[in-house]
Amino acid sequence: MSIHTCPNRWVIETENTAYAFGLNSAGLITQHYWGVRLPRLADYPIPADPAGFASTDGFDHFIPEEYPGYASTKYIDPCLKVIFSDEVRDVVLRYLDFSVETSPNPTLTIRLKDVFYPLQVTLYYRSHPDYDLIERWVTVENLGSEPIHIERFFSAKWTLPIGDNYFLTHMYGRHTDEFNLQREALTPGLKTIESRRIIPSHRAAPWFAIDRGASEEAGEVWFGTLAWSGNFRISAEVTEFASTRVSVGLNDWDFGWKLQPGEPLTAPASISGYTKSGFGGASRLLHAYVRNQVLPHGQVPHKILYNSWEATLFDVDEASQSALAEIAAKMGVELFVMDDGWFHNRNFDNAGLGDWWPDEVKFPNGLGNLIQKVNDLGMDFGLWVEPEMVNPDSDLYRTHPEWVIHFPTRARTESRNQLILNMARTDVQDYIIGVLDKLLTENNISFIKWDMNRAASEPGWPEAPGDQRELWVRYVWGVYRVWGELRHRHPNIIWQSCASGGGRADFGILRLADQVWVSDNTEATSRLHIQEGYSQYMPAITMEAWVTDWNEGVVPLEFRFHVSMCGALGVGGNLLNWDDSARDLAAKCIRDYKEIRPIVQLGMQYRLISAQKNAYSALQYVSPDRAEGVLFVFRVHIPEKYNLPQIYLRGLDPNAIYEVEGYGERSGSGWMEAGLRVPLKNLQSKVLRIKQV
Ligand code: DGJ
C-alpha cells in the first residue's frame, strides 16, 4: 500500500481503494481510475487521450483532467482561473516533475507550470490508508515580478467512472433546522452547494456523497468534504457526454486574490474516499479519521456538561449559577459551563461583545468565587465567548470602529445588534489573543464555547494590502491563528465550535475545536433528524447534545436523555424547575451514560433505521474491539395499528455470542440476520446494552 509511480503514471492506494491518474499523450494529467484497489499495477487502465469530436465541444468533455485551468476550448467547470498582468486570462499548465514523501503519510507532489507565464501550480496527494481516504490540496506560486490575479482556486476535482446514472446526496438547512439530507439524480449541468456567509453556515454542509444505487450498508459511494471554515463550494458537473466530476474548494463567489511576486497561496484540503459499504461505511471512515487524525483530543471522551444558557439566558451571576451548579453536581454532571451574559455590560444581546472581562455588577469579585464553588462541587468550569464579534455599544467598538468588516460609504448592517471584527487584520487577532489569554491565565477554565452568531455583510476591508476580496480567506486564517495560538498556550482546554448552533461544523475547525454545538434546536424529536444528518461526516464524540426543557410537557424526560446520549451528553434545562423525580431520573441516565460513553464516543456508529425517513428509528454503536455495543431505539409518532420494523444489528463478530439486554443470547450472525423487535409506544425510547458473552 503506497504511492506507485510508474513512468508518468501514479497510483495512490489505501487499504481497500486506489486512485490512479497520469499523463496522456497530449501531456495532460488525466484521471483514469477511482475504486477498489486492484491486485497489479497493470490492472489499472491507462489515461485517455483526447479524442477528436465536433468543433462545438472541447476535449475536456471527454478527458477528465486532474486540475484544469481555464484555457483554450475547455468549457467544463475549471479549477483555476487567473488574470496575468497583461490581461491574458488563459492558464496553460504543463507537467514539470513529481516527488514522493513517505512520512508521516505517503504524499505525492506534482509540479505544473504555465507554458509562458511565471505561475507554478503544485498538486498534493496524501494517502490515509487506514481510512480509505485521499487528501488533496494545491499551492499556486507567483515566480515572476508582476502580481497575478486569481479569480478561482479550487482544491481538487474528483472524477467518477464514466456513466450518467449518479445521485448526489448533500445537506441543506437553516438556523434550528440543520443537516437535512437530500438525495437527487445528477443530470447534465452543474449542481452547486456553497456558502457565501464567511462560515460554512447552516444553509449547506461542506460534504457530499455520490452513488448509483447504494444503501446505508451496501453499494458504492464516493464521498468527501473540505477542511475549511469559510465560504466553500462543492459543484457536481455532468457533461453532455456522461462524465461526472465534483469540484471542491474555496467559493469563487466574490473571491479575488492578488498573488504578489514570490507569494504562494495554498488551498484548503479536500478529503475524499470510496467505499463499497454504502453511506454508513463512508461515515464510519470519516468518523475514524476525525477521531484519530484530526481532533486534538480524539481519544478522550467528553465530560458530561451542564450549560446555563436556556435556564438563565443573559441573567447570570454568582447566585444563579451556583444554584444550578449544586443541582447539576448532585446529578453527576462533570463540567459546568456558564454561557452568554457574564462579561462587561452584557445584559442583553445589544451590548458588551468585545469587552471580555467579568461584568462588574454581576461579578464584583471576578469569576474566581464561582469557579472555586464549581470546583469544590467536583466539576470543571467552562465559559462562553464570541471573540469575532463586537456590539457597537462596547468599549472596544468606541475605541476601534475601524476594526470591523465594512465599506466606508455604506451603513454597517447589524445582525443581532452586532458587527464582525475583521479577523484578517493582525491587530485584531493580537487583541483577541491578548484579552482571551489573560482570561484563561487568570481563571481556572477547562472548557470554552467559541460562538459566532452572524454572517458577513458589506464585506469591505479598506486597508487590505491586496485585493479586498481576500477577506473571505484571510478572515478564516485569522480565526485559525487566534484559536491555534490560544490552544498552544492553553493545551488542556476543551473547545467547542458553535455558530448559532451548527453553522461552523467542518474538518478545518476540528483541528482546533474538540466538539461542535450542532443546533440551537434542542427539541428531542427534531434533534433526531439533525443528529442523523450531522453523523454523515462527523463522529459522535464531536456532537455535544443537551437535554433541555423544549417540549417538556410532550416528550418524556427519558426520551430526551436517550436522544442526547447518542452523542456527547450534556444538560441544558432549568434544573431549578426539575422536581425530585426528574432529578433522580437524570442522575440515573447520567450513570448509565457514563457506562456506555466510551462505546458511543469512540465506537463505530451504525444508522440502522433512519430517523430522517421514519418515525421509528434505531441507531447502534459498537466498541472498536466489537466486544460491546449499545442500541438506541426511538418512536416519535405513528398512528396505531402499525407493524414496527425488525431491527437488524450491525458490526458484530458473526461467530461470537452476544447478549442483548432483555433479549437473551444469540450469535452475532443471529442478531444481524434475524434481528429483533423492540416494541415502543409513541414517544417512547429504549437503550439496550449489547455484550459479548
Ligand atoms: C447562540 C448559541 O448557539 C447558543 O447556544 C447560545 O450560546 C447563544 N448564542 C448565546 O448568545
XYZ file of C-alpha atoms and ligand atoms in Angstrom:
704
model
C 0.000 0.000 0.000
C 1.590 3.227 -1.044
C 2.040 5.565 -3.909
C 3.187 3.886 -7.118
C 4.988 5.953 -9.683
C 5.131 4.129 -12.990
C 6.652 6.397 -15.601
C 4.248 9.303 -15.916
C 1.513 7.455 -14.083
C 0.662 7.496 -10.424
C -1.466 5.178 -8.335
C -2.391 6.170 -4.795
C -3.506 3.214 -2.761
C -5.260 2.916 0.559
C -6.159 -0.269 2.408
C -9.055 -1.050 0.071
C -9.097 1.600 -2.645
C -6.999 3.152 -5.362
C -6.925 6.427 -7.235
C -4.958 6.483 -10.493
C -4.002 9.200 -12.924
C -1.220 10.056 -15.308
C -0.030 11.992 -18.310
C -1.786 11.270 -21.562
C -0.185 11.670 -24.974
C -1.197 15.345 -25.019
C 0.700 15.954 -21.778
C -2.436 16.452 -19.696
C -2.668 14.933 -16.230
C -5.733 12.781 -16.560
C -7.605 10.728 -14.003
C -8.376 7.177 -15.062
C -9.450 5.166 -12.035
C -11.058 5.610 -8.603
C -12.414 2.500 -6.973
C -11.415 -0.800 -5.383
C -7.676 -1.458 -5.064
C -6.584 -3.833 -7.822
C -4.070 -6.672 -7.452
C -1.500 -5.499 -10.030
C -0.430 -2.106 -11.326
C -1.027 -3.372 -14.830
C -4.707 -3.791 -13.898
C -5.327 -0.050 -13.844
C -6.493 1.487 -17.111
C -4.247 3.958 -18.878
C -5.014 7.687 -19.152
C -7.342 8.520 -22.021
C -6.073 10.549 -24.954
C -8.006 13.476 -26.412
C -10.492 12.198 -28.944
C -11.455 14.240 -31.962
C -15.018 15.452 -31.994
C -17.200 18.143 -33.451
C -15.802 21.655 -33.189
C -18.623 22.555 -30.804
C -17.071 20.765 -27.844
C -13.646 20.939 -26.281
C -11.702 17.793 -25.399
C -12.278 18.457 -21.716
C -15.758 16.999 -22.045
C -14.104 13.609 -22.600
C -10.754 13.929 -20.858
C -11.069 14.178 -17.075
C -8.133 16.432 -16.340
C -6.986 16.357 -12.730
C -6.649 20.092 -12.278
C -7.832 22.033 -15.322
C -7.105 25.724 -15.630
C -9.494 27.827 -17.697
C -7.859 27.846 -21.128
C -8.316 27.020 -24.744
C -11.612 25.278 -25.545
C -12.117 23.968 -22.013
C -15.744 24.698 -21.297
C -16.110 22.473 -18.251
C -16.025 23.961 -14.747
C -12.284 24.719 -14.306
C -10.305 24.541 -11.055
C -8.147 27.606 -11.650
C -8.894 30.930 -13.273
C -6.381 33.791 -13.311
C -5.634 37.123 -14.976
C -1.980 37.718 -15.765
C -0.514 41.219 -15.612
C -1.014 41.727 -19.365
C -4.730 40.808 -19.027
C -4.305 37.361 -20.542
C -6.856 35.019 -18.943
C -5.721 31.634 -20.199
C -3.917 29.133 -17.937
C -1.931 26.566 -19.895
C -0.337 24.226 -17.405
C 2.314 21.698 -18.281
C 3.747 18.934 -16.133
C 7.197 19.642 -14.643
C 8.096 16.866 -12.203
C 6.980 14.884 -9.157
C 8.318 13.724 -5.800
C 7.119 11.350 -3.089
C 7.446 11.520 0.666
C 6.658 8.507 2.762
C 6.268 10.015 6.192
C 4.123 10.787 8.118
C 1.813 9.568 5.361
C 2.615 8.741 1.750
C 2.386 12.066 -0.089
C 2.791 12.690 -3.785
C 3.714 16.138 -5.049
C 3.310 17.070 -8.709
C 4.547 20.352 -10.100
C 2.985 22.077 -13.099
C 3.892 25.362 -14.703
C 2.263 27.671 -17.152
C 3.990 27.337 -20.535
C 4.583 31.093 -20.787
C 3.813 32.879 -17.529
C 5.661 32.563 -14.186
C 2.837 30.666 -12.481
C 3.624 27.391 -10.763
C 0.930 25.039 -9.511
C 1.756 22.212 -7.117
C -0.729 19.395 -6.587
C -0.501 17.400 -3.358
C -1.994 13.952 -2.755
C -1.785 12.327 0.650
C -2.977 8.815 1.288
C -4.656 7.926 4.587
C -4.505 4.155 4.104
C -6.336 3.072 7.257
C -9.342 5.257 6.463
C -9.507 4.717 2.678
C -9.220 8.464 2.268
C -7.161 10.663 -0.002
C -6.397 14.233 0.922
C -5.690 16.699 -1.868
C -4.607 20.297 -1.796
C -2.898 22.747 -4.112
C -0.424 25.596 -3.945
C -0.038 28.301 -6.587
C 3.069 30.420 -6.630
C 3.963 33.574 -8.485
C 7.537 33.134 -9.722
C 7.553 36.425 -11.626
C 7.830 40.111 -10.854
C 4.237 41.253 -11.548
C 1.170 40.383 -9.491
C -1.156 37.683 -10.824
C -4.881 37.983 -10.088
C -6.590 34.786 -9.086
C -10.303 34.563 -9.647
C -10.929 30.930 -8.808
C -8.802 28.491 -6.853
C -10.289 25.082 -6.095
C -8.631 22.354 -4.048
C -9.489 19.364 -6.227
C -11.609 17.916 -8.942
C -12.739 14.352 -8.318
C -13.808 12.323 -11.344
C -16.234 9.392 -11.200
C -16.283 6.459 -13.589
C -17.970 7.281 -16.905
C -21.737 6.979 -16.684
C -24.765 9.178 -16.246
C -26.706 7.400 -13.563
C -25.380 9.060 -10.440
C -27.127 10.513 -7.407
C -25.779 13.317 -5.264
C -26.521 13.413 -1.553
C -25.912 16.692 0.233
C -27.326 18.586 3.208
C -29.200 21.860 3.453
C -30.669 23.680 6.409
C -31.257 26.863 8.349
C -30.901 28.043 11.928
C -32.501 25.435 14.234
C -33.016 23.051 11.313
C -29.559 21.992 10.182
C -28.310 18.930 8.266
C -31.348 17.882 6.217
C -30.351 15.137 3.826
C -31.242 15.493 0.180
C -30.525 12.798 -2.423
C -31.146 13.731 -6.034
C -30.327 12.494 -9.507
C -27.442 14.238 -11.211
C -28.314 15.320 -14.718
C -26.247 17.175 -17.333
C -25.282 20.561 -15.971
C -23.891 21.875 -12.725
C -25.289 21.415 -9.219
C -23.619 23.652 -6.650
C -23.764 23.671 -2.884
C -21.967 26.556 -1.275
C -21.633 29.124 1.453
C -21.351 32.901 0.938
C -21.510 33.901 4.606
C -17.882 33.689 5.856
C -18.673 30.495 7.783
C -19.782 27.194 6.205
C -23.223 28.148 7.570
C -26.456 26.313 8.392
C -27.501 26.558 4.789
C -25.259 23.803 3.444
C -22.783 21.361 4.926
C -19.339 21.038 3.312
C -19.900 17.374 2.466
C -21.065 15.298 -0.490
C -21.753 11.663 -1.306
C -22.323 10.248 -4.761
C -23.765 6.843 -5.517
C -25.545 4.926 -8.209
C -27.899 2.898 -6.121
C -26.172 2.442 -2.744
C -27.990 1.804 0.521
C -26.996 2.625 4.057
C -24.888 -0.521 4.368
C -24.001 -1.592 0.829
C -23.067 -0.234 -2.537
C -20.517 2.124 -4.000
C -20.264 5.606 -2.540
C -17.767 8.327 -3.468
C -17.766 10.970 -0.791
C -15.803 13.862 0.576
C -15.522 17.105 2.433
C -13.469 20.289 2.546
C -11.395 21.142 5.608
C -12.360 24.798 5.546
C -14.312 27.002 7.956
C -15.355 29.677 5.476
C -17.043 30.102 2.118
C -16.848 26.817 0.260
C -18.127 25.461 -2.989
C -18.865 21.875 -3.983
C -20.085 21.515 -7.581
C -21.093 18.292 -9.250
C -20.913 18.582 -13.008
C -22.250 16.101 -15.518
C -21.085 16.767 -19.045
C -23.244 16.130 -22.073
C -21.040 13.094 -22.618
C -21.795 11.296 -19.350
C -18.703 12.328 -17.450
C -19.361 13.225 -13.820
C -16.921 15.261 -11.740
C -17.014 17.034 -8.405
C -15.059 20.244 -7.823
C -14.314 21.145 -4.230
C -12.723 24.284 -2.877
C -12.905 27.896 -1.809
C -16.022 29.541 -3.137
C -15.136 31.753 -6.093
C -18.195 33.905 -5.427
C -16.836 37.403 -4.610
C -13.375 35.836 -4.418
C -10.269 37.590 -5.667
C -6.590 37.323 -4.821
C -3.687 39.478 -5.874
C -0.829 36.999 -5.843
C 2.247 39.098 -5.296
C 5.654 38.224 -6.780
C 7.216 35.387 -4.821
C 3.997 34.716 -2.936
C 2.459 31.245 -2.607
C -1.211 30.596 -1.876
C -2.402 27.263 -0.567
C -5.941 25.946 -0.900
C -7.574 24.016 1.963
C -7.560 20.222 1.898
C -10.257 18.285 0.108
C -10.624 14.843 1.689
C -12.420 12.141 -0.237
C -12.928 8.428 -0.238
C -14.554 5.492 -1.924
C -16.317 2.556 -0.300
C -18.473 -0.379 -1.251
C -20.106 -0.335 2.169
C -22.776 2.261 1.473
C -23.415 5.585 3.189
C -22.825 4.085 6.634
C -19.441 2.750 5.549
C -18.499 6.194 4.231
C -19.484 7.832 7.516
C -17.525 5.366 9.616
C -14.359 6.016 7.594
C -14.728 9.758 8.149
C -15.550 9.271 11.832
C -12.436 7.193 12.461
C -10.273 9.634 10.519
C -11.575 12.597 12.522
C -11.076 10.837 15.848
C -7.606 9.543 15.089
C -6.110 12.139 12.776
C -7.906 15.448 13.136
C -9.168 16.089 16.667
C -6.760 17.468 19.232
C -8.076 15.037 21.897
C -9.843 12.443 19.763
C -9.284 9.530 22.143
C -10.590 11.227 25.278
C -14.359 11.059 25.740
C -16.005 14.327 26.713
C -17.197 15.132 30.186
C -20.910 15.477 30.795
C -21.553 19.176 30.914
C -24.277 21.445 32.138
C -24.819 24.673 30.169
C -26.803 27.509 31.714
C -27.993 29.251 28.517
C -31.549 28.018 28.297
C -32.042 28.315 32.067
C -30.768 31.832 32.718
C -30.137 33.447 29.294
C -28.184 36.689 29.958
C -29.276 36.782 33.573
C -26.178 35.182 35.079
C -24.495 35.958 38.393
C -22.798 34.058 41.165
C -26.028 33.144 42.949
C -27.977 31.946 39.902
C -25.086 29.893 38.559
C -24.200 28.436 41.950
C -27.768 27.256 42.461
C -27.721 25.450 39.132
C -24.232 24.073 39.749
C -25.274 22.486 43.047
C -28.098 20.556 41.448
C -26.007 19.617 38.414
C -23.231 18.233 40.596
C -25.688 16.048 42.535
C -26.953 14.600 39.249
C -23.418 13.559 38.262
C -22.513 16.392 35.866
C -18.749 16.793 35.452
C -18.362 20.208 33.834
C -20.360 23.372 34.482
C -20.455 25.911 31.641
C -21.634 29.471 32.069
C -22.944 30.758 28.754
C -23.531 34.300 27.467
C -24.102 37.256 29.827
C -21.066 37.164 32.164
C -18.895 39.949 30.684
C -18.754 43.707 30.864
C -22.151 45.376 30.352
C -23.755 42.274 28.873
C -27.378 42.275 29.994
C -28.950 41.581 26.643
C -27.710 40.978 23.103
C -27.342 44.692 22.370
C -24.133 45.455 24.287
C -20.849 44.134 25.573
C -19.404 41.922 22.843
C -15.716 42.753 22.572
C -15.194 43.632 26.257
C -14.070 40.276 27.573
C -13.743 40.877 31.285
C -16.265 39.964 34.013
C -19.179 42.335 34.415
C -18.530 44.477 37.484
C -22.155 44.352 38.669
C -22.811 40.648 38.215
C -19.347 39.520 39.287
C -17.919 42.267 41.531
C -15.140 39.910 42.657
C -14.430 38.440 39.245
C -15.162 34.854 38.258
C -12.904 33.325 40.915
C -15.569 32.671 43.547
C -17.928 30.949 41.141
C -15.153 28.850 39.646
C -13.987 27.839 43.107
C -17.539 26.885 44.045
C -17.914 24.780 40.899
C -14.547 23.119 41.508
C -15.463 22.434 45.142
C -18.567 20.680 43.859
C -16.235 18.370 41.949
C -16.830 19.862 38.493
C -14.658 21.640 35.956
C -15.627 25.120 34.879
C -16.305 26.323 31.327
C -17.165 29.650 29.760
C -18.841 31.090 26.636
C -17.148 33.657 24.382
C -17.859 35.122 20.959
C -14.432 36.546 20.091
C -15.047 37.523 16.453
C -17.844 39.939 17.304
C -18.406 43.391 18.659
C -21.509 45.320 19.689
C -21.446 48.977 18.667
C -22.284 49.558 22.323
C -18.947 48.376 23.693
C -15.685 49.956 24.800
C -13.885 48.057 22.055
C -16.015 49.492 19.255
C -15.888 53.000 20.675
C -12.086 52.735 20.614
C -11.715 50.894 17.296
C -14.673 51.435 14.953
C -12.272 50.779 12.074
C -11.728 47.175 13.206
C -14.985 45.823 11.802
C -15.682 44.468 8.338
C -17.235 47.388 6.451
C -17.406 49.535 3.344
C -16.685 53.168 4.338
C -19.536 54.553 2.225
C -22.176 52.083 3.375
C -24.175 51.632 6.554
C -22.877 48.793 8.698
C -25.735 46.317 8.778
C -26.168 44.896 12.243
C -27.390 41.409 12.866
C -28.327 40.507 16.450
C -27.085 44.045 17.160
C -23.534 43.079 16.325
C -20.804 43.665 13.760
C -17.960 41.368 12.763
C -14.400 42.153 13.739
C -12.107 41.887 10.766
C -10.155 38.812 11.774
C -7.958 39.257 8.703
C -6.229 42.142 10.499
C -3.290 41.158 12.678
C -4.015 43.958 15.180
C -7.488 42.485 15.723
C -6.038 38.992 16.058
C -3.446 40.197 18.572
C -6.090 41.999 20.633
C -8.240 38.884 20.894
C -5.296 36.650 21.705
C -4.258 39.088 24.440
C -7.643 39.536 26.085
C -8.587 35.828 26.000
C -5.151 34.688 27.087
C -5.489 36.942 30.147
C -8.902 35.485 30.929
C -7.637 31.909 30.594
C -4.463 32.583 32.545
C -6.183 34.301 35.456
C -9.024 31.788 35.817
C -9.201 28.033 36.172
C -11.139 27.466 32.950
C -11.251 23.965 31.440
C -13.699 24.470 28.574
C -14.506 27.260 26.139
C -17.587 27.507 23.960
C -16.493 29.667 20.995
C -19.628 31.119 19.428
C -20.156 33.074 16.161
C -23.631 34.445 15.662
C -23.889 36.305 12.398
C -22.967 36.109 8.733
C -20.964 38.733 6.871
C -22.411 41.782 5.116
C -20.721 44.768 3.412
C -17.554 42.659 3.155
C -15.117 45.530 2.834
C -11.583 45.867 4.126
C -10.412 49.369 3.205
C -6.816 48.849 4.363
C -6.381 45.477 2.653
C -2.829 45.027 1.391
C -4.028 43.271 -1.776
C -7.441 42.576 -3.245
C -10.141 43.372 -0.651
C -11.878 40.137 -1.558
C -9.020 38.235 0.062
C -11.009 38.970 3.217
C -13.066 35.783 2.824
C -9.930 33.674 3.155
C -7.727 35.820 5.362
C -10.568 36.109 7.889
C -10.639 32.337 8.318
C -6.858 32.202 8.557
C -7.153 34.860 11.284
C -9.628 32.734 13.240
C -7.281 29.762 12.862
C -4.308 31.805 14.064
C -6.077 33.178 17.148
C -7.633 29.871 18.110
C -4.404 27.979 17.377
C -2.335 30.361 19.489
C -4.751 30.117 22.407
C -4.745 26.333 22.123
C -0.991 26.369 22.098
C -0.841 28.499 25.232
C -3.599 26.515 26.992
C -3.259 22.980 25.639
C -5.562 21.263 28.123
C -8.647 23.330 27.448
C -11.501 21.642 25.581
C -13.061 23.900 22.935
C -16.477 23.847 21.377
C -17.264 25.319 17.967
C -20.671 27.000 17.857
C -22.151 29.332 15.268
C -25.766 29.848 16.330
C -25.762 26.061 16.545
C -24.246 24.125 13.652
C -23.082 26.970 11.407
C -19.414 26.045 11.639
C -19.060 22.266 11.535
C -16.167 21.312 9.300
C -12.878 19.408 9.339
C -10.899 22.671 9.414
C -12.347 23.803 12.716
C -11.969 20.293 14.181
C -8.203 20.801 14.229
C -8.936 23.465 16.857
C -12.301 22.558 18.358
C -12.844 19.303 20.192
C -16.590 19.319 19.694
C -19.444 21.156 17.956
C -22.688 22.660 19.183
C -24.808 21.099 16.474
C -28.003 23.116 16.697
C -29.827 25.685 18.789
C -32.811 23.427 18.360
C -32.734 21.211 21.437
C -36.207 19.727 20.971
C -35.522 15.992 21.108
C -37.603 14.782 18.160
C -36.160 17.445 15.835
C -32.776 16.650 17.203
C -33.069 13.042 15.970
C -33.156 14.407 12.405
C -30.395 16.919 12.948
C -28.121 14.380 14.617
C -28.564 11.860 11.826
C -27.582 14.425 9.198
C -24.605 15.569 11.237
C -23.438 11.964 11.616
C -22.939 11.652 7.867
C -19.494 13.173 8.240
C -18.957 13.992 11.921
C -18.365 11.426 14.677
C -20.447 11.230 17.854
C -17.532 12.385 20.022
C -17.843 15.830 18.418
C -21.611 16.050 18.833
C -22.488 17.960 22.000
C -26.150 17.281 22.819
C -28.058 18.802 25.741
C -31.196 17.607 27.446
C -33.407 20.666 27.777
C -36.978 21.644 28.581
C -38.140 22.074 24.986
C -41.411 20.221 24.530
C -41.208 19.022 28.130
C -44.929 18.507 28.521
C -44.977 16.284 25.467
C -41.683 14.437 25.167
C -40.741 12.383 28.263
C -37.514 13.289 30.027
C -36.169 9.781 29.491
C -36.665 10.126 25.711
C -34.899 13.490 25.798
C -31.978 11.933 27.654
C -31.768 8.994 25.275
C -31.552 11.328 22.276
C -28.697 13.291 23.846
C -26.938 10.100 24.928
C -26.319 9.393 21.219
C -23.554 11.998 21.318
C -21.567 13.827 24.000
C -24.253 14.109 26.660
C -24.969 17.485 28.200
C -27.802 19.012 30.179
C -29.256 22.432 29.460
C -32.683 22.556 31.118
C -33.599 24.812 34.016
C -32.737 22.440 36.846
C -34.428 24.664 39.406
C -37.738 23.622 37.869
C -36.940 19.901 37.828
C -38.640 18.067 40.687
C -37.015 15.250 42.652
C -38.228 12.520 40.348
C -36.836 14.363 37.305
C -33.514 14.884 39.067
C -33.400 11.197 40.078
C -34.137 10.093 36.548
C -31.454 12.469 35.266
C -28.947 11.038 37.747
C -29.791 7.508 36.592
C -29.437 8.401 32.899
C -26.124 10.107 33.615
C -24.891 7.000 35.468
C -25.972 4.828 32.542
C -24.333 7.162 30.066
C -21.026 7.044 31.919
C -21.022 3.278 31.306
C -21.725 3.484 27.599
C -19.796 6.696 26.952
C -16.642 5.065 25.520
C -18.753 2.961 23.143
C -20.737 5.967 21.913
C -17.881 8.426 21.675
C -15.105 6.110 20.474
C -17.020 3.308 18.773
C -18.373 2.649 15.309
C -21.804 4.042 14.520
C -24.495 2.218 12.535
C -27.651 4.056 11.459
C -29.961 1.030 11.485
C -33.258 2.765 10.714
C -33.152 6.358 9.538
C -34.749 8.988 11.761
C -34.985 11.436 8.858
C -37.097 8.960 6.907
C -39.021 7.153 9.652
C -40.931 7.874 12.807
C -39.443 4.707 14.313
C -35.657 4.792 14.194
C -32.673 2.882 15.527
C -29.024 3.657 15.983
C -26.248 1.363 17.181
C -22.703 1.843 18.420
C -20.103 -0.909 18.634
C -16.823 -0.721 20.541
C -13.676 -0.879 18.388
C -12.946 -4.455 19.606
C -16.582 -5.445 18.878
C -16.962 -6.817 22.404
C -19.686 -4.360 23.387
C -22.366 -2.263 21.858
C -25.399 -0.183 22.581
C -28.683 0.062 20.717
C -30.882 3.178 20.753
C -34.471 2.892 19.551
C -36.928 5.794 19.219
C -40.542 6.019 18.255
C -41.902 9.503 17.592
C -45.483 9.374 16.376
C -47.027 6.581 14.326
C -50.790 6.078 14.224
C -51.902 2.654 15.534
C -52.156 -0.125 14.375
C -48.690 -0.378 12.956
C -46.263 -3.205 12.478
C -42.961 -1.944 13.845
C -39.986 -2.978 11.754
C -37.435 -5.604 12.670
C -34.099 -4.156 13.810
C -31.064 -5.851 12.310
C -27.913 -5.192 14.331
C -24.637 -4.451 12.583
C -20.915 -4.534 13.187
C -20.859 -7.605 15.481
C -18.497 -10.559 15.186
C -20.751 -13.048 13.354
C -19.345 -16.021 15.249
C -19.246 -14.551 18.739
C -22.164 -14.847 21.151
C -23.756 -11.619 22.334
C -26.373 -10.829 24.911
C -28.762 -8.009 24.111
C -30.173 -6.636 27.341
C -33.570 -8.233 27.953
C -33.449 -10.258 24.731
C -31.172 -13.169 25.619
C -28.178 -14.576 23.809
C -27.544 -15.211 20.131
C -24.598 -15.240 17.783
C -23.559 -12.013 16.090
C -24.982 -13.522 12.891
C -28.225 -14.236 14.667
C -28.663 -10.602 15.738
C -27.559 -9.273 12.373
C -29.527 -11.659 10.118
C -32.658 -12.442 12.144
C -32.832 -9.153 14.032
C -35.080 -8.274 16.936
C -38.304 -6.443 17.646
C -38.332 -3.586 20.131
C -41.956 -2.612 20.749
C -42.437 1.016 21.741
C -45.399 3.319 22.175
C -45.439 6.813 20.715
C -42.692 8.983 22.217
C -41.059 6.039 23.918
C -37.399 5.148 23.575
C -35.068 2.359 24.679
C -31.348 1.986 25.227
C -30.193 -1.641 25.189
C -26.703 -2.782 26.088
C -25.060 -5.416 23.887
C -22.321 -7.582 25.384
C -20.215 -10.419 24.098
C -20.526 -13.387 26.465
C -26.033 31.063 20.188
C -25.688 29.695 20.687
O -25.941 28.743 19.705
C -26.479 29.437 21.979
O -26.243 28.131 22.430
C -26.070 30.449 22.998
O -24.731 30.273 23.346
C -26.295 31.843 22.472
N -25.678 32.045 21.199
C -25.775 32.878 23.441
O -25.854 34.144 22.954
